[in-house]
Amino acid sequence: MSVGDFIRNSQIWKSIFRHPAPRDRRNRVVVVLTNVFLHLHPVSVRKSGIALSYTWCMGGLTFFLFLVETVTGVLLMFYYRPTLEHAYNDILALRDVTTLGVLREMHRWGAHAMVIAIWLHMYRVFLTGSYKPPREFNWSVGVILLVLTLLLSFTGYLLPWDQLAIWAITVGSNMARATPLVGHEGPFASLLTIGDAPLIHSGSDARFLLLGGRFVSGDTLLRFYVLHCVAIPLVVAMLIAVHFWRVRKDGGISGAL
Amino acid sequence: MHETLPRSFQVGLAGYYLLCAGLNFGFAHFYMNRPKLRLAWAISGFIFALHTIVYLLTAATNPELGPVIPHVIVDTTNRIFDHIWGPILYFVGSCVGFAALLYWRKQLTEPTVAIAFLKITLFISGWSMTNPDFRSIITKADNVPIVMLMFTVGFFTWFGLRRAVINDELIAQNKPVLEKDDEKVLVWPDLVYTELICMIIATAVLVVWSIALEAPLEQPATNAKAPNPSKAPWYFLGLQEMLVYFDPWMAGVVLPTMIIIGLIAIPYIDFNPKGNGYYTFKERPFAVTTFLFGFLVLWVVLIVLGTLLRGPNWNFFAPFEYWDPHKVVPLNNVNLSELFWLGVVGDPTFLREGGSIGSIIIRESPGILLTAIYMLALPPILARTVFRNYFIKMGFLRYFMLITLLQFMASLPIKMVLRWVINLKYIVYIPEYFFNI
C-alpha cells in the first residue's frame, strides 16, 4: 500500500473528504457538492462560458485580489497603529525594518489592481450584455460592490499618514462640504436654519460626519481605519456572497442561448 | 538642451526594447508561411533590437552621450498641445478617435492593424521615457496603475470589439455566434484548474511587482503645507477634472451619484432583448456606444488627463513639458448673466449681487430659462422626434430615466464646449446659495 493510499484510507482523511479522489465522473460531481468552498460553483458549466476569451477572468481576479487584500491587510494590522503618533512611523518601519514589510507593497499594488480588475469586469459584463434578464439585480449588486471597492481603496489611502495621503483625502472629501442641503458650502444649505442659527455649518455637515472633524485629523484616521478594516469589508463580503449566489441562481454564467 | 539619461535607465530601456524585439521575432517565426507579414515583423524586430544595442553601447561606454529624443519632437508636441489647444485638442481628439474606432471598427480591429498600433505605441513609450519631464511623472509609483489601465483598457477594448465584429458577421450569415455552445463540462477539473492557474499567475505577478517597486511614502502629513498640485487618488481624477467645468456640488456630489444610479439602472432601462450573453455591436449599437463613450471617454480619458497632464494649479501641461508651478494661464471666464445683461442688453442694473430672491431670479433668468428648457422641454421634444420609437417601446418611466441620465452625461461635454467657445463660467450663478451650474 503506497503512502498516498494509506493517507486516503485513514479515518482523518475520510472524515474531511467524504468520498474518493475526484478521478471519475461521479466523484467529480460529489467533490463540488460536498465542499463548502467549491459549492460556490455549480457542478457543471457551459464550456464557452468559462473560456478566458469570454470572461477575461476579471471577476475571479477581483475576488482573488479581495482575498489577497484581506490576508495581507490582517497581517499589516498587527504592525500598524492608527494614531497620529505611530501611523507614519509604523509604515516607515514596514518599509525599512520589518521582516516581510513587502506585504505593504502587495497590499497597495493589489488594491490598485483590484480597482482596475473590477472596472474591466464591469466592462466585460456590459459588452456581453450579461446584465440582461434574468441577471438585472445581480448587475446592480455588482455596481454597489464596485462603489464599495473604490471606498475601500479611498479609506485605505489615508492610513500611511503622509503628505500624499492626507492631501488626497482632503481633496476627495472637500466634495462632501458641497453636498446640496447637508454640506455647509452646498446649494441651499443656508436655507436650513433654527431661528437665526444655521443648522448646517462646518461643525455639523456631511464633511464633518465623514472626517470626524473640520479637517483631516487623528479622528479621521481612526474613522477611516475602522471603515477600511471592519465596516466596509464586512459589507463587501456579504454582498460578494449574494453576488456569487445570484450568478448561480440566475442561470449560471451567461452565454448565447 | 541635452539632458543626459541616467545609466540605469539606459539599461532598463535596452531591456524593454529587447523584450519588444523578442515579441516581434516571435511573431515573425509564427507567420513562417506568410512572407509579407513575416518580413514586416522581422523588420520591426530589427529596429527594436537596434535600439537595444545602441542603449547598451552608450550605457557601457559613455552615458553622457545617452540618446535623447530629438528636441524638435518634444518642442513640437509641447507647442501643439499646450500653446495652441491644450485640453481641447486632447479631449476632442479622444472623441474623434472614439468615433473613428466605432465607425471603422471592422478595419481597425483587424489583428494586423491592432498590432501595428501596438508597435507604434511601444516605440513612442520607449522614446518618451528619454524625456526627463515625462519620465518624472510616469515613474511616480502611484501612476503605475495608470499605465496598466491604459494598456489593459486598450487591449480589452480591441478584444471585445473584435469579437463583436466577428459575431456580427456570423449573425448576418445566420450562423451561430462564437459563444454559442451546448457542450457542458464539469467544474472539477475544468473550472477549478483554470482558477488555480489564474491565482498562481496573479500571485506571481503581484509578488514580483511588490518586490520590484516600492510603495510610495512621502513626507509625514502636515496641514501646514499643501502639495501643488493636490490630487485625489488616481481613480477619482476624472471627477477632479470635472471641477474645471463644474462646482464641487455638481462634479463631486451630483454627477458621481448620477453615475452610480445610472449604472444600477442600465438593466432596467435597456429593453433590447438581443445581445444577451455574447459580444455584439450591431444588435445594440445605442447601448454599446453610450456605455463606451461614458467609460472610455468620460472616465478613462479624463483620468489619464487628470493624472498625467494636469500639473501645479491644475494647469494643463503637455506630455513633455516641465511642470512649472509659476506657469500663468489667463482666466477670463464670464457668466451667462454677464454675457446677457452686458453683452446683449447693455445694461448692468440687474447684475447686482446680494439682493432679494426676486432680484436674483431676474438676474439669472437667462441661465434659469436655458436650464429649464434643457431639463424640462427637451425630453418631450426628443420623445416626439429622435427618440420617438424608444418612447413608444419603453413607456414613460423608462424613457424619463434614460433621458435624465443622458442629460446629466451630456452636461459635461456641453459645459466643456461652452467654456472653450465662449469662455462661459456659469450658466446659472447664484453664489448667495452656493448654487452655480
PDB file of N, CA, C and O in Angstrom, chain B residues 221-289:
ATOM      1  N   ALA B 221       2.596  63.635   7.221  1.00  0.00           N
ATOM      2  CA  ALA B 221       1.482  64.536   6.937  1.00  0.00           C
ATOM      3  C   ALA B 221       1.582  65.818   7.739  1.00  0.00           C
ATOM      4  O   ALA B 221       1.947  65.799   8.908  1.00  0.00           O
ATOM      5  N   THR B 222       1.293  66.916   7.086  1.00  0.00           N
ATOM      6  CA  THR B 222       1.184  68.179   7.804  1.00  0.00           C
ATOM      7  C   THR B 222       0.135  69.041   7.146  1.00  0.00           C
ATOM      8  O   THR B 222       0.025  69.072   5.922  1.00  0.00           O
ATOM      9  N   ASN B 223      -0.647  69.699   8.004  1.00  0.00           N
ATOM     10  CA  ASN B 223      -1.671  70.594   7.453  1.00  0.00           C
ATOM     11  C   ASN B 223      -1.079  71.908   6.994  1.00  0.00           C
ATOM     12  O   ASN B 223      -1.742  72.708   6.355  1.00  0.00           O
ATOM     13  N   ALA B 224       0.209  72.120   7.350  1.00  0.00           N
ATOM     14  CA  ALA B 224       0.800  73.432   7.095  1.00  0.00           C
ATOM     15  C   ALA B 224       1.129  73.626   5.618  1.00  0.00           C
ATOM     16  O   ALA B 224       1.079  74.736   5.120  1.00  0.00           O
ATOM     17  N   LYS B 225       1.478  72.562   4.914  1.00  0.00           N
ATOM     18  CA  LYS B 225       1.998  72.738   3.564  1.00  0.00           C
ATOM     19  C   LYS B 225       1.273  71.808   2.597  1.00  0.00           C
ATOM     20  O   LYS B 225       1.472  70.593   2.630  1.00  0.00           O
ATOM     21  N   ALA B 226       0.447  72.399   1.758  1.00  0.00           N
ATOM     22  CA  ALA B 226      -0.268  71.599   0.769  1.00  0.00           C
ATOM     23  C   ALA B 226       0.602  71.413  -0.462  1.00  0.00           C
ATOM     24  O   ALA B 226       1.196  72.368  -0.935  1.00  0.00           O
ATOM     25  N   PRO B 227       0.711  70.173  -0.957  1.00  0.00           N
ATOM     26  CA  PRO B 227       1.470  69.991  -2.195  1.00  0.00           C
ATOM     27  C   PRO B 227       0.735  70.631  -3.362  1.00  0.00           C
ATOM     28  O   PRO B 227      -0.484  70.791  -3.332  1.00  0.00           O
ATOM     29  N   ASN B 228       1.498  71.033  -4.359  1.00  0.00           N
ATOM     30  CA  ASN B 228       0.889  71.612  -5.554  1.00  0.00           C
ATOM     31  C   ASN B 228       1.370  70.841  -6.769  1.00  0.00           C
ATOM     32  O   ASN B 228       2.552  70.861  -7.064  1.00  0.00           O
ATOM     33  N   PRO B 229       0.525  70.121  -7.483  1.00  0.00           N
ATOM     34  CA  PRO B 229      -0.912  70.024  -7.299  1.00  0.00           C
ATOM     35  C   PRO B 229      -1.311  69.042  -6.197  1.00  0.00           C
ATOM     36  O   PRO B 229      -0.607  68.073  -5.983  1.00  0.00           O
ATOM     37  N   SER B 230      -2.430  69.301  -5.517  1.00  0.00           N
ATOM     38  CA  SER B 230      -3.028  68.327  -4.616  1.00  0.00           C
ATOM     39  C   SER B 230      -3.999  67.487  -5.421  1.00  0.00           C
ATOM     40  O   SER B 230      -4.943  68.022  -5.988  1.00  0.00           O
ATOM     41  N   LYS B 231      -3.737  66.186  -5.463  1.00  0.00           N
ATOM     42  CA  LYS B 231      -4.602  65.347  -6.274  1.00  0.00           C
ATOM     43  C   LYS B 231      -5.279  64.281  -5.433  1.00  0.00           C
ATOM     44  O   LYS B 231      -4.692  63.739  -4.497  1.00  0.00           O
ATOM     45  N   ALA B 232      -6.518  63.953  -5.800  1.00  0.00           N
ATOM     46  CA  ALA B 232      -7.237  62.833  -5.197  1.00  0.00           C
ATOM     47  C   ALA B 232      -6.570  61.544  -5.694  1.00  0.00           C
ATOM     48  O   ALA B 232      -5.716  61.585  -6.579  1.00  0.00           O
ATOM     49  N   PRO B 233      -6.922  60.378  -5.102  1.00  0.00           N
ATOM     50  CA  PRO B 233      -6.409  59.121  -5.662  1.00  0.00           C
ATOM     51  C   PRO B 233      -6.738  59.027  -7.153  1.00  0.00           C
ATOM     52  O   PRO B 233      -7.732  59.571  -7.614  1.00  0.00           O
ATOM     53  N   TRP B 234      -5.891  58.318  -7.906  1.00  0.00           N
ATOM     54  CA  TRP B 234      -5.976  58.372  -9.364  1.00  0.00           C
ATOM     55  C   TRP B 234      -7.341  58.001  -9.920  1.00  0.00           C
ATOM     56  O   TRP B 234      -7.768  58.552 -10.934  1.00  0.00           O
ATOM     57  N   TYR B 235      -8.068  57.066  -9.245  1.00  0.00           N
ATOM     58  CA  TYR B 235      -9.360  56.632  -9.816  1.00  0.00           C
ATOM     59  C   TYR B 235     -10.430  57.704  -9.672  1.00  0.00           C
ATOM     60  O   TYR B 235     -11.522  57.568 -10.208  1.00  0.00           O
ATOM     61  N   PHE B 236     -10.152  58.761  -8.899  1.00  0.00           N
ATOM     62  CA  PHE B 236     -11.128  59.855  -8.789  1.00  0.00           C
ATOM     63  C   PHE B 236     -10.718  61.072  -9.606  1.00  0.00           C
ATOM     64  O   PHE B 236     -11.354  62.120  -9.526  1.00  0.00           O
ATOM     65  N   LEU B 237      -9.639  60.950 -10.385  1.00  0.00           N
ATOM     66  CA  LEU B 237      -9.129  62.145 -11.061  1.00  0.00           C
ATOM     67  C   LEU B 237     -10.004  62.584 -12.225  1.00  0.00           C
ATOM     68  O   LEU B 237      -9.963  63.734 -12.644  1.00  0.00           O
ATOM     69  N   GLY B 238     -10.827  61.654 -12.764  1.00  0.00           N
ATOM     70  CA  GLY B 238     -11.821  62.068 -13.750  1.00  0.00           C
ATOM     71  C   GLY B 238     -12.809  63.038 -13.126  1.00  0.00           C
ATOM     72  O   GLY B 238     -13.190  64.051 -13.723  1.00  0.00           O
ATOM     73  N   LEU B 239     -13.190  62.733 -11.865  1.00  0.00           N
ATOM     74  CA  LEU B 239     -14.118  63.620 -11.154  1.00  0.00           C
ATOM     75  C   LEU B 239     -13.445  64.947 -10.849  1.00  0.00           C
ATOM     76  O   LEU B 239     -14.053  66.017 -10.980  1.00  0.00           O
ATOM     77  N   GLN B 240     -12.151  64.872 -10.440  1.00  0.00           N
ATOM     78  CA  GLN B 240     -11.454  66.121 -10.126  1.00  0.00           C
ATOM     79  C   GLN B 240     -11.309  66.983 -11.378  1.00  0.00           C
ATOM     80  O   GLN B 240     -11.371  68.209 -11.303  1.00  0.00           O
ATOM     81  N   GLU B 241     -11.119  66.323 -12.528  1.00  0.00           N
ATOM     82  CA  GLU B 241     -11.027  67.072 -13.779  1.00  0.00           C
ATOM     83  C   GLU B 241     -12.337  67.810 -14.059  1.00  0.00           C
ATOM     84  O   GLU B 241     -12.344  68.909 -14.612  1.00  0.00           O
ATOM     85  N   MET B 242     -13.453  67.208 -13.649  1.00  0.00           N
ATOM     86  CA  MET B 242     -14.748  67.868 -13.896  1.00  0.00           C
ATOM     87  C   MET B 242     -14.873  69.164 -13.111  1.00  0.00           C
ATOM     88  O   MET B 242     -15.678  70.025 -13.453  1.00  0.00           O
ATOM     89  N   LEU B 243     -14.057  69.301 -12.038  1.00  0.00           N
ATOM     90  CA  LEU B 243     -14.098  70.538 -11.252  1.00  0.00           C
ATOM     91  C   LEU B 243     -13.692  71.756 -12.079  1.00  0.00           C
ATOM     92  O   LEU B 243     -13.979  72.886 -11.704  1.00  0.00           O
ATOM     93  N   VAL B 244     -13.001  71.513 -13.196  1.00  0.00           N
ATOM     94  CA  VAL B 244     -12.644  72.629 -14.068  1.00  0.00           C
ATOM     95  C   VAL B 244     -13.913  73.255 -14.644  1.00  0.00           C
ATOM     96  O   VAL B 244     -13.982  74.459 -14.869  1.00  0.00           O
ATOM     97  N   TYR B 245     -14.900  72.400 -14.866  1.00  0.00           N
ATOM     98  CA  TYR B 245     -16.094  72.874 -15.574  1.00  0.00           C
ATOM     99  C   TYR B 245     -17.304  73.035 -14.659  1.00  0.00           C
ATOM    100  O   TYR B 245     -18.248  73.724 -15.010  1.00  0.00           O
ATOM    101  N   PHE B 246     -17.286  72.352 -13.523  1.00  0.00           N
ATOM    102  CA  PHE B 246     -18.440  72.427 -12.623  1.00  0.00           C
ATOM    103  C   PHE B 246     -17.987  72.746 -11.206  1.00  0.00           C
ATOM    104  O   PHE B 246     -16.852  72.468 -10.832  1.00  0.00           O
ATOM    105  N   ASP B 247     -18.906  73.259 -10.405  1.00  0.00           N
ATOM    106  CA  ASP B 247     -18.637  73.449  -8.989  1.00  0.00           C
ATOM    107  C   ASP B 247     -18.626  72.089  -8.284  1.00  0.00           C
ATOM    108  O   ASP B 247     -19.171  71.117  -8.794  1.00  0.00           O
ATOM    109  N   PRO B 248     -18.019  72.049  -7.079  1.00  0.00           N
ATOM    110  CA  PRO B 248     -17.940  70.763  -6.377  1.00  0.00           C
ATOM    111  C   PRO B 248     -19.294  70.065  -6.189  1.00  0.00           C
ATOM    112  O   PRO B 248     -19.356  68.845  -6.226  1.00  0.00           O
ATOM    113  N   TRP B 249     -20.344  70.820  -5.995  1.00  0.00           N
ATOM    114  CA  TRP B 249     -21.618  70.125  -5.719  1.00  0.00           C
ATOM    115  C   TRP B 249     -22.069  69.331  -6.937  1.00  0.00           C
ATOM    116  O   TRP B 249     -22.716  68.293  -6.788  1.00  0.00           O
ATOM    117  N   MET B 250     -21.715  69.791  -8.141  1.00  0.00           N
ATOM    118  CA  MET B 250     -22.032  69.018  -9.341  1.00  0.00           C
ATOM    119  C   MET B 250     -20.973  67.935  -9.578  1.00  0.00           C
ATOM    120  O   MET B 250     -21.285  66.753  -9.682  1.00  0.00           O
ATOM    121  N   ALA B 251     -19.700  68.358  -9.672  1.00  0.00           N
ATOM    122  CA  ALA B 251     -18.628  67.429 -10.050  1.00  0.00           C
ATOM    123  C   ALA B 251     -18.370  66.383  -8.975  1.00  0.00           C
ATOM    124  O   ALA B 251     -18.013  65.248  -9.283  1.00  0.00           O
ATOM    125  N   GLY B 252     -18.551  66.776  -7.707  1.00  0.00           N
ATOM    126  CA  GLY B 252     -18.173  65.868  -6.629  1.00  0.00           C
ATOM    127  C   GLY B 252     -19.331  65.136  -5.988  1.00  0.00           C
ATOM    128  O   GLY B 252     -19.127  64.143  -5.284  1.00  0.00           O
ATOM    129  N   VAL B 253     -20.561  65.625  -6.177  1.00  0.00           N
ATOM    130  CA  VAL B 253     -21.692  65.003  -5.494  1.00  0.00           C
ATOM    131  C   VAL B 253     -22.762  64.538  -6.485  1.00  0.00           C
ATOM    132  O   VAL B 253     -23.066  63.349  -6.581  1.00  0.00           O
ATOM    133  N   VAL B 254     -23.314  65.471  -7.253  1.00  0.00           N
ATOM    134  CA  VAL B 254     -24.456  65.127  -8.098  1.00  0.00           C
ATOM    135  C   VAL B 254     -24.059  64.182  -9.237  1.00  0.00           C
ATOM    136  O   VAL B 254     -24.679  63.129  -9.433  1.00  0.00           O
ATOM    137  N   LEU B 255     -22.999  64.542  -9.968  1.00  0.00           N
ATOM    138  CA  LEU B 255     -22.627  63.699 -11.111  1.00  0.00           C
ATOM    139  C   LEU B 255     -22.160  62.293 -10.685  1.00  0.00           C
ATOM    140  O   LEU B 255     -22.595  61.309 -11.295  1.00  0.00           O
ATOM    141  N   PRO B 256     -21.309  62.160  -9.638  1.00  0.00           N
ATOM    142  CA  PRO B 256     -20.991  60.793  -9.187  1.00  0.00           C
ATOM    143  C   PRO B 256     -22.236  60.002  -8.784  1.00  0.00           C
ATOM    144  O   PRO B 256     -22.349  58.815  -9.091  1.00  0.00           O
ATOM    145  N   THR B 257     -23.170  60.682  -8.085  1.00  0.00           N
ATOM    146  CA  THR B 257     -24.406  59.990  -7.708  1.00  0.00           C
ATOM    147  C   THR B 257     -25.167  59.535  -8.946  1.00  0.00           C
ATOM    148  O   THR B 257     -25.683  58.404  -8.994  1.00  0.00           O
ATOM    149  N   MET B 258     -25.209  60.409  -9.947  1.00  0.00           N
ATOM    150  CA  MET B 258     -25.910  60.032 -11.178  1.00  0.00           C
ATOM    151  C   MET B 258     -25.201  58.890 -11.897  1.00  0.00           C
ATOM    152  O   MET B 258     -25.855  58.046 -12.520  1.00  0.00           O
ATOM    153  N   ILE B 259     -23.862  58.858 -11.815  1.00  0.00           N
ATOM    154  CA  ILE B 259     -23.132  57.743 -12.432  1.00  0.00           C
ATOM    155  C   ILE B 259     -23.550  56.428 -11.774  1.00  0.00           C
ATOM    156  O   ILE B 259     -23.859  55.443 -12.446  1.00  0.00           O
ATOM    157  N   ILE B 260     -23.582  56.431 -10.427  1.00  0.00           N
ATOM    158  CA  ILE B 260     -23.931  55.197  -9.713  1.00  0.00           C
ATOM    159  C   ILE B 260     -25.371  54.801 -10.024  1.00  0.00           C
ATOM    160  O   ILE B 260     -25.659  53.645 -10.372  1.00  0.00           O
ATOM    161  N   ILE B 261     -26.284  55.764  -9.924  1.00  0.00           N
ATOM    162  CA  ILE B 261     -27.690  55.464 -10.224  1.00  0.00           C
ATOM    163  C   ILE B 261     -27.824  54.972 -11.658  1.00  0.00           C
ATOM    164  O   ILE B 261     -28.520  53.994 -11.942  1.00  0.00           O
ATOM    165  N   GLY B 262     -27.114  55.653 -12.557  1.00  0.00           N
ATOM    166  CA  GLY B 262     -27.203  55.291 -13.968  1.00  0.00           C
ATOM    167  C   GLY B 262     -26.716  53.879 -14.227  1.00  0.00           C
ATOM    168  O   GLY B 262     -27.351  53.104 -14.947  1.00  0.00           O
ATOM    169  N   LEU B 263     -25.596  53.515 -13.597  1.00  0.00           N
ATOM    170  CA  LEU B 263     -25.075  52.163 -13.789  1.00  0.00           C
ATOM    171  C   LEU B 263     -26.078  51.129 -13.270  1.00  0.00           C
ATOM    172  O   LEU B 263     -26.356  50.130 -13.931  1.00  0.00           O
ATOM    173  N   ILE B 264     -26.611  51.388 -12.064  1.00  0.00           N
ATOM    174  CA  ILE B 264     -27.576  50.436 -11.494  1.00  0.00           C
ATOM    175  C   ILE B 264     -28.801  50.328 -12.396  1.00  0.00           C
ATOM    176  O   ILE B 264     -29.379  49.250 -12.561  1.00  0.00           O
ATOM    177  N   ALA B 265     -29.172  51.442 -13.015  1.00  0.00           N
ATOM    178  CA  ALA B 265     -30.418  51.468 -13.785  1.00  0.00           C
ATOM    179  C   ALA B 265     -30.288  50.818 -15.161  1.00  0.00           C
ATOM    180  O   ALA B 265     -31.302  50.501 -15.787  1.00  0.00           O
ATOM    181  N   ILE B 266     -29.044  50.626 -15.631  1.00  0.00           N
ATOM    182  CA  ILE B 266     -28.855  50.135 -17.008  1.00  0.00           C
ATOM    183  C   ILE B 266     -29.748  48.946 -17.363  1.00  0.00           C
ATOM    184  O   ILE B 266     -30.484  48.983 -18.351  1.00  0.00           O
ATOM    185  N   PRO B 267     -29.744  47.859 -16.557  1.00  0.00           N
ATOM    186  CA  PRO B 267     -30.537  46.693 -16.986  1.00  0.00           C
ATOM    187  C   PRO B 267     -32.041  46.955 -16.999  1.00  0.00           C
ATOM    188  O   PRO B 267     -32.768  46.233 -17.686  1.00  0.00           O
ATOM    189  N   TYR B 268     -32.489  47.965 -16.249  1.00  0.00           N
ATOM    190  CA  TYR B 268     -33.926  48.233 -16.200  1.00  0.00           C
ATOM    191  C   TYR B 268     -34.349  49.201 -17.307  1.00  0.00           C
ATOM    192  O   TYR B 268     -35.533  49.337 -17.601  1.00  0.00           O
ATOM    193  N   ILE B 269     -33.356  49.889 -17.898  1.00  0.00           N
ATOM    194  CA  ILE B 269     -33.665  50.808 -18.989  1.00  0.00           C
ATOM    195  C   ILE B 269     -33.539  50.106 -20.331  1.00  0.00           C
ATOM    196  O   ILE B 269     -34.334  50.297 -21.239  1.00  0.00           O
ATOM    197  N   ASP B 270     -32.482  49.278 -20.437  1.00  0.00           N
ATOM    198  CA  ASP B 270     -32.182  48.633 -21.718  1.00  0.00           C
ATOM    199  C   ASP B 270     -33.215  47.532 -21.974  1.00  0.00           C
ATOM    200  O   ASP B 270     -33.151  46.458 -21.389  1.00  0.00           O
ATOM    201  N   PHE B 271     -34.169  47.828 -22.838  1.00  0.00           N
ATOM    202  CA  PHE B 271     -35.260  46.874 -23.075  1.00  0.00           C
ATOM    203  C   PHE B 271     -34.952  45.933 -24.227  1.00  0.00           C
ATOM    204  O   PHE B 271     -35.737  45.069 -24.566  1.00  0.00           O
ATOM    205  N   ASN B 272     -33.809  46.122 -24.860  1.00  0.00           N
ATOM    206  CA  ASN B 272     -33.437  45.327 -26.026  1.00  0.00           C
ATOM    207  C   ASN B 272     -33.058  43.905 -25.596  1.00  0.00           C
ATOM    208  O   ASN B 272     -32.074  43.727 -24.892  1.00  0.00           O
ATOM    209  N   PRO B 273     -33.850  42.891 -25.989  1.00  0.00           N
ATOM    210  CA  PRO B 273     -33.536  41.530 -25.527  1.00  0.00           C
ATOM    211  C   PRO B 273     -32.345  40.906 -26.234  1.00  0.00           C
ATOM    212  O   PRO B 273     -31.823  39.879 -25.797  1.00  0.00           O
ATOM    213  N   LYS B 274     -31.887  41.512 -27.319  1.00  0.00           N
ATOM    214  CA  LYS B 274     -30.788  40.906 -28.080  1.00  0.00           C
ATOM    215  C   LYS B 274     -29.441  41.157 -27.408  1.00  0.00           C
ATOM    216  O   LYS B 274     -29.299  42.037 -26.582  1.00  0.00           O
ATOM    217  N   GLY B 275     -28.461  40.394 -27.838  1.00  0.00           N
ATOM    218  CA  GLY B 275     -27.108  40.598 -27.325  1.00  0.00           C
ATOM    219  C   GLY B 275     -26.950  40.162 -25.892  1.00  0.00           C
ATOM    220  O   GLY B 275     -26.154  40.721 -25.165  1.00  0.00           O
ATOM    221  N   ASN B 276     -27.708  39.171 -25.451  1.00  0.00           N
ATOM    222  CA  ASN B 276     -27.620  38.693 -24.078  1.00  0.00           C
ATOM    223  C   ASN B 276     -26.683  37.489 -24.019  1.00  0.00           C
ATOM    224  O   ASN B 276     -27.057  36.389 -24.395  1.00  0.00           O
ATOM    225  N   GLY B 277     -25.479  37.724 -23.576  1.00  0.00           N
ATOM    226  CA  GLY B 277     -24.560  36.608 -23.391  1.00  0.00           C
ATOM    227  C   GLY B 277     -23.564  36.421 -24.524  1.00  0.00           C
ATOM    228  O   GLY B 277     -22.942  35.376 -24.626  1.00  0.00           O
ATOM    229  N   TYR B 278     -23.407  37.409 -25.378  1.00  0.00           N
ATOM    230  CA  TYR B 278     -22.370  37.331 -26.409  1.00  0.00           C
ATOM    231  C   TYR B 278     -21.994  38.737 -26.852  1.00  0.00           C
ATOM    232  O   TYR B 278     -22.760  39.677 -26.698  1.00  0.00           O
ATOM    233  N   TYR B 279     -20.783  38.859 -27.407  1.00  0.00           N
ATOM    234  CA  TYR B 279     -20.306  40.161 -27.867  1.00  0.00           C
ATOM    235  C   TYR B 279     -21.023  40.524 -29.164  1.00  0.00           C
ATOM    236  O   TYR B 279     -21.091  39.725 -30.092  1.00  0.00           O
ATOM    237  N   THR B 280     -21.550  41.724 -29.220  1.00  0.00           N
ATOM    238  CA  THR B 280     -22.147  42.197 -30.462  1.00  0.00           C
ATOM    239  C   THR B 280     -22.186  43.714 -30.442  1.00  0.00           C
ATOM    240  O   THR B 280     -22.234  44.336 -29.385  1.00  0.00           O
ATOM    241  N   PHE B 281     -22.106  44.301 -31.611  1.00  0.00           N
ATOM    242  CA  PHE B 281     -22.273  45.754 -31.689  1.00  0.00           C
ATOM    243  C   PHE B 281     -23.551  46.079 -32.444  1.00  0.00           C
ATOM    244  O   PHE B 281     -24.365  46.878 -31.997  1.00  0.00           O
ATOM    245  N   LYS B 282     -23.749  45.403 -33.585  1.00  0.00           N
ATOM    246  CA  LYS B 282     -24.863  45.759 -34.465  1.00  0.00           C
ATOM    247  C   LYS B 282     -26.224  45.536 -33.830  1.00  0.00           C
ATOM    248  O   LYS B 282     -27.185  46.207 -34.191  1.00  0.00           O
ATOM    249  N   GLU B 283     -26.322  44.593 -32.914  1.00  0.00           N
ATOM    250  CA  GLU B 283     -27.629  44.304 -32.328  1.00  0.00           C
ATOM    251  C   GLU B 283     -27.984  45.282 -31.224  1.00  0.00           C
ATOM    252  O   GLU B 283     -29.126  45.335 -30.779  1.00  0.00           O
ATOM    253  N   ARG B 284     -27.024  46.034 -30.732  1.00  0.00           N
ATOM    254  CA  ARG B 284     -27.316  47.026 -29.681  1.00  0.00           C
ATOM    255  C   ARG B 284     -26.385  48.221 -29.810  1.00  0.00           C
ATOM    256  O   ARG B 284     -25.633  48.548 -28.878  1.00  0.00           O
ATOM    257  N   PRO B 285     -26.411  48.886 -30.956  1.00  0.00           N
ATOM    258  CA  PRO B 285     -25.454  49.981 -31.200  1.00  0.00           C
ATOM    259  C   PRO B 285     -25.596  51.132 -30.203  1.00  0.00           C
ATOM    260  O   PRO B 285     -24.594  51.685 -29.750  1.00  0.00           O
ATOM    261  N   PHE B 286     -26.827  51.499 -29.866  1.00  0.00           N
ATOM    262  CA  PHE B 286     -27.025  52.655 -28.977  1.00  0.00           C
ATOM    263  C   PHE B 286     -26.469  52.378 -27.588  1.00  0.00           C
ATOM    264  O   PHE B 286     -25.722  53.192 -27.028  1.00  0.00           O
ATOM    265  N   ALA B 287     -26.807  51.208 -27.040  1.00  0.00           N
ATOM    266  CA  ALA B 287     -26.350  50.872 -25.679  1.00  0.00           C
ATOM    267  C   ALA B 287     -24.831  50.813 -25.631  1.00  0.00           C
ATOM    268  O   ALA B 287     -24.200  51.405 -24.737  1.00  0.00           O
ATOM    269  N   VAL B 288     -24.221  50.117 -26.608  1.00  0.00           N
ATOM    270  CA  VAL B 288     -22.765  49.949 -26.568  1.00  0.00           C
ATOM    271  C   VAL B 288     -22.067  51.299 -26.760  1.00  0.00           C
ATOM    272  O   VAL B 288     -21.127  51.635 -26.041  1.00  0.00           O
ATOM    273  N   THR B 289     -22.555  52.092 -27.718  1.00  0.00           N
ATOM    274  CA  THR B 289     -21.925  53.393 -27.961  1.00  0.00           C
ATOM    275  C   THR B 289     -22.001  54.272 -26.718  1.00  0.00           C
ATOM    276  O   THR B 289     -21.005  54.886 -26.314  1.00  0.00           O
TER     277      THR B 289
END
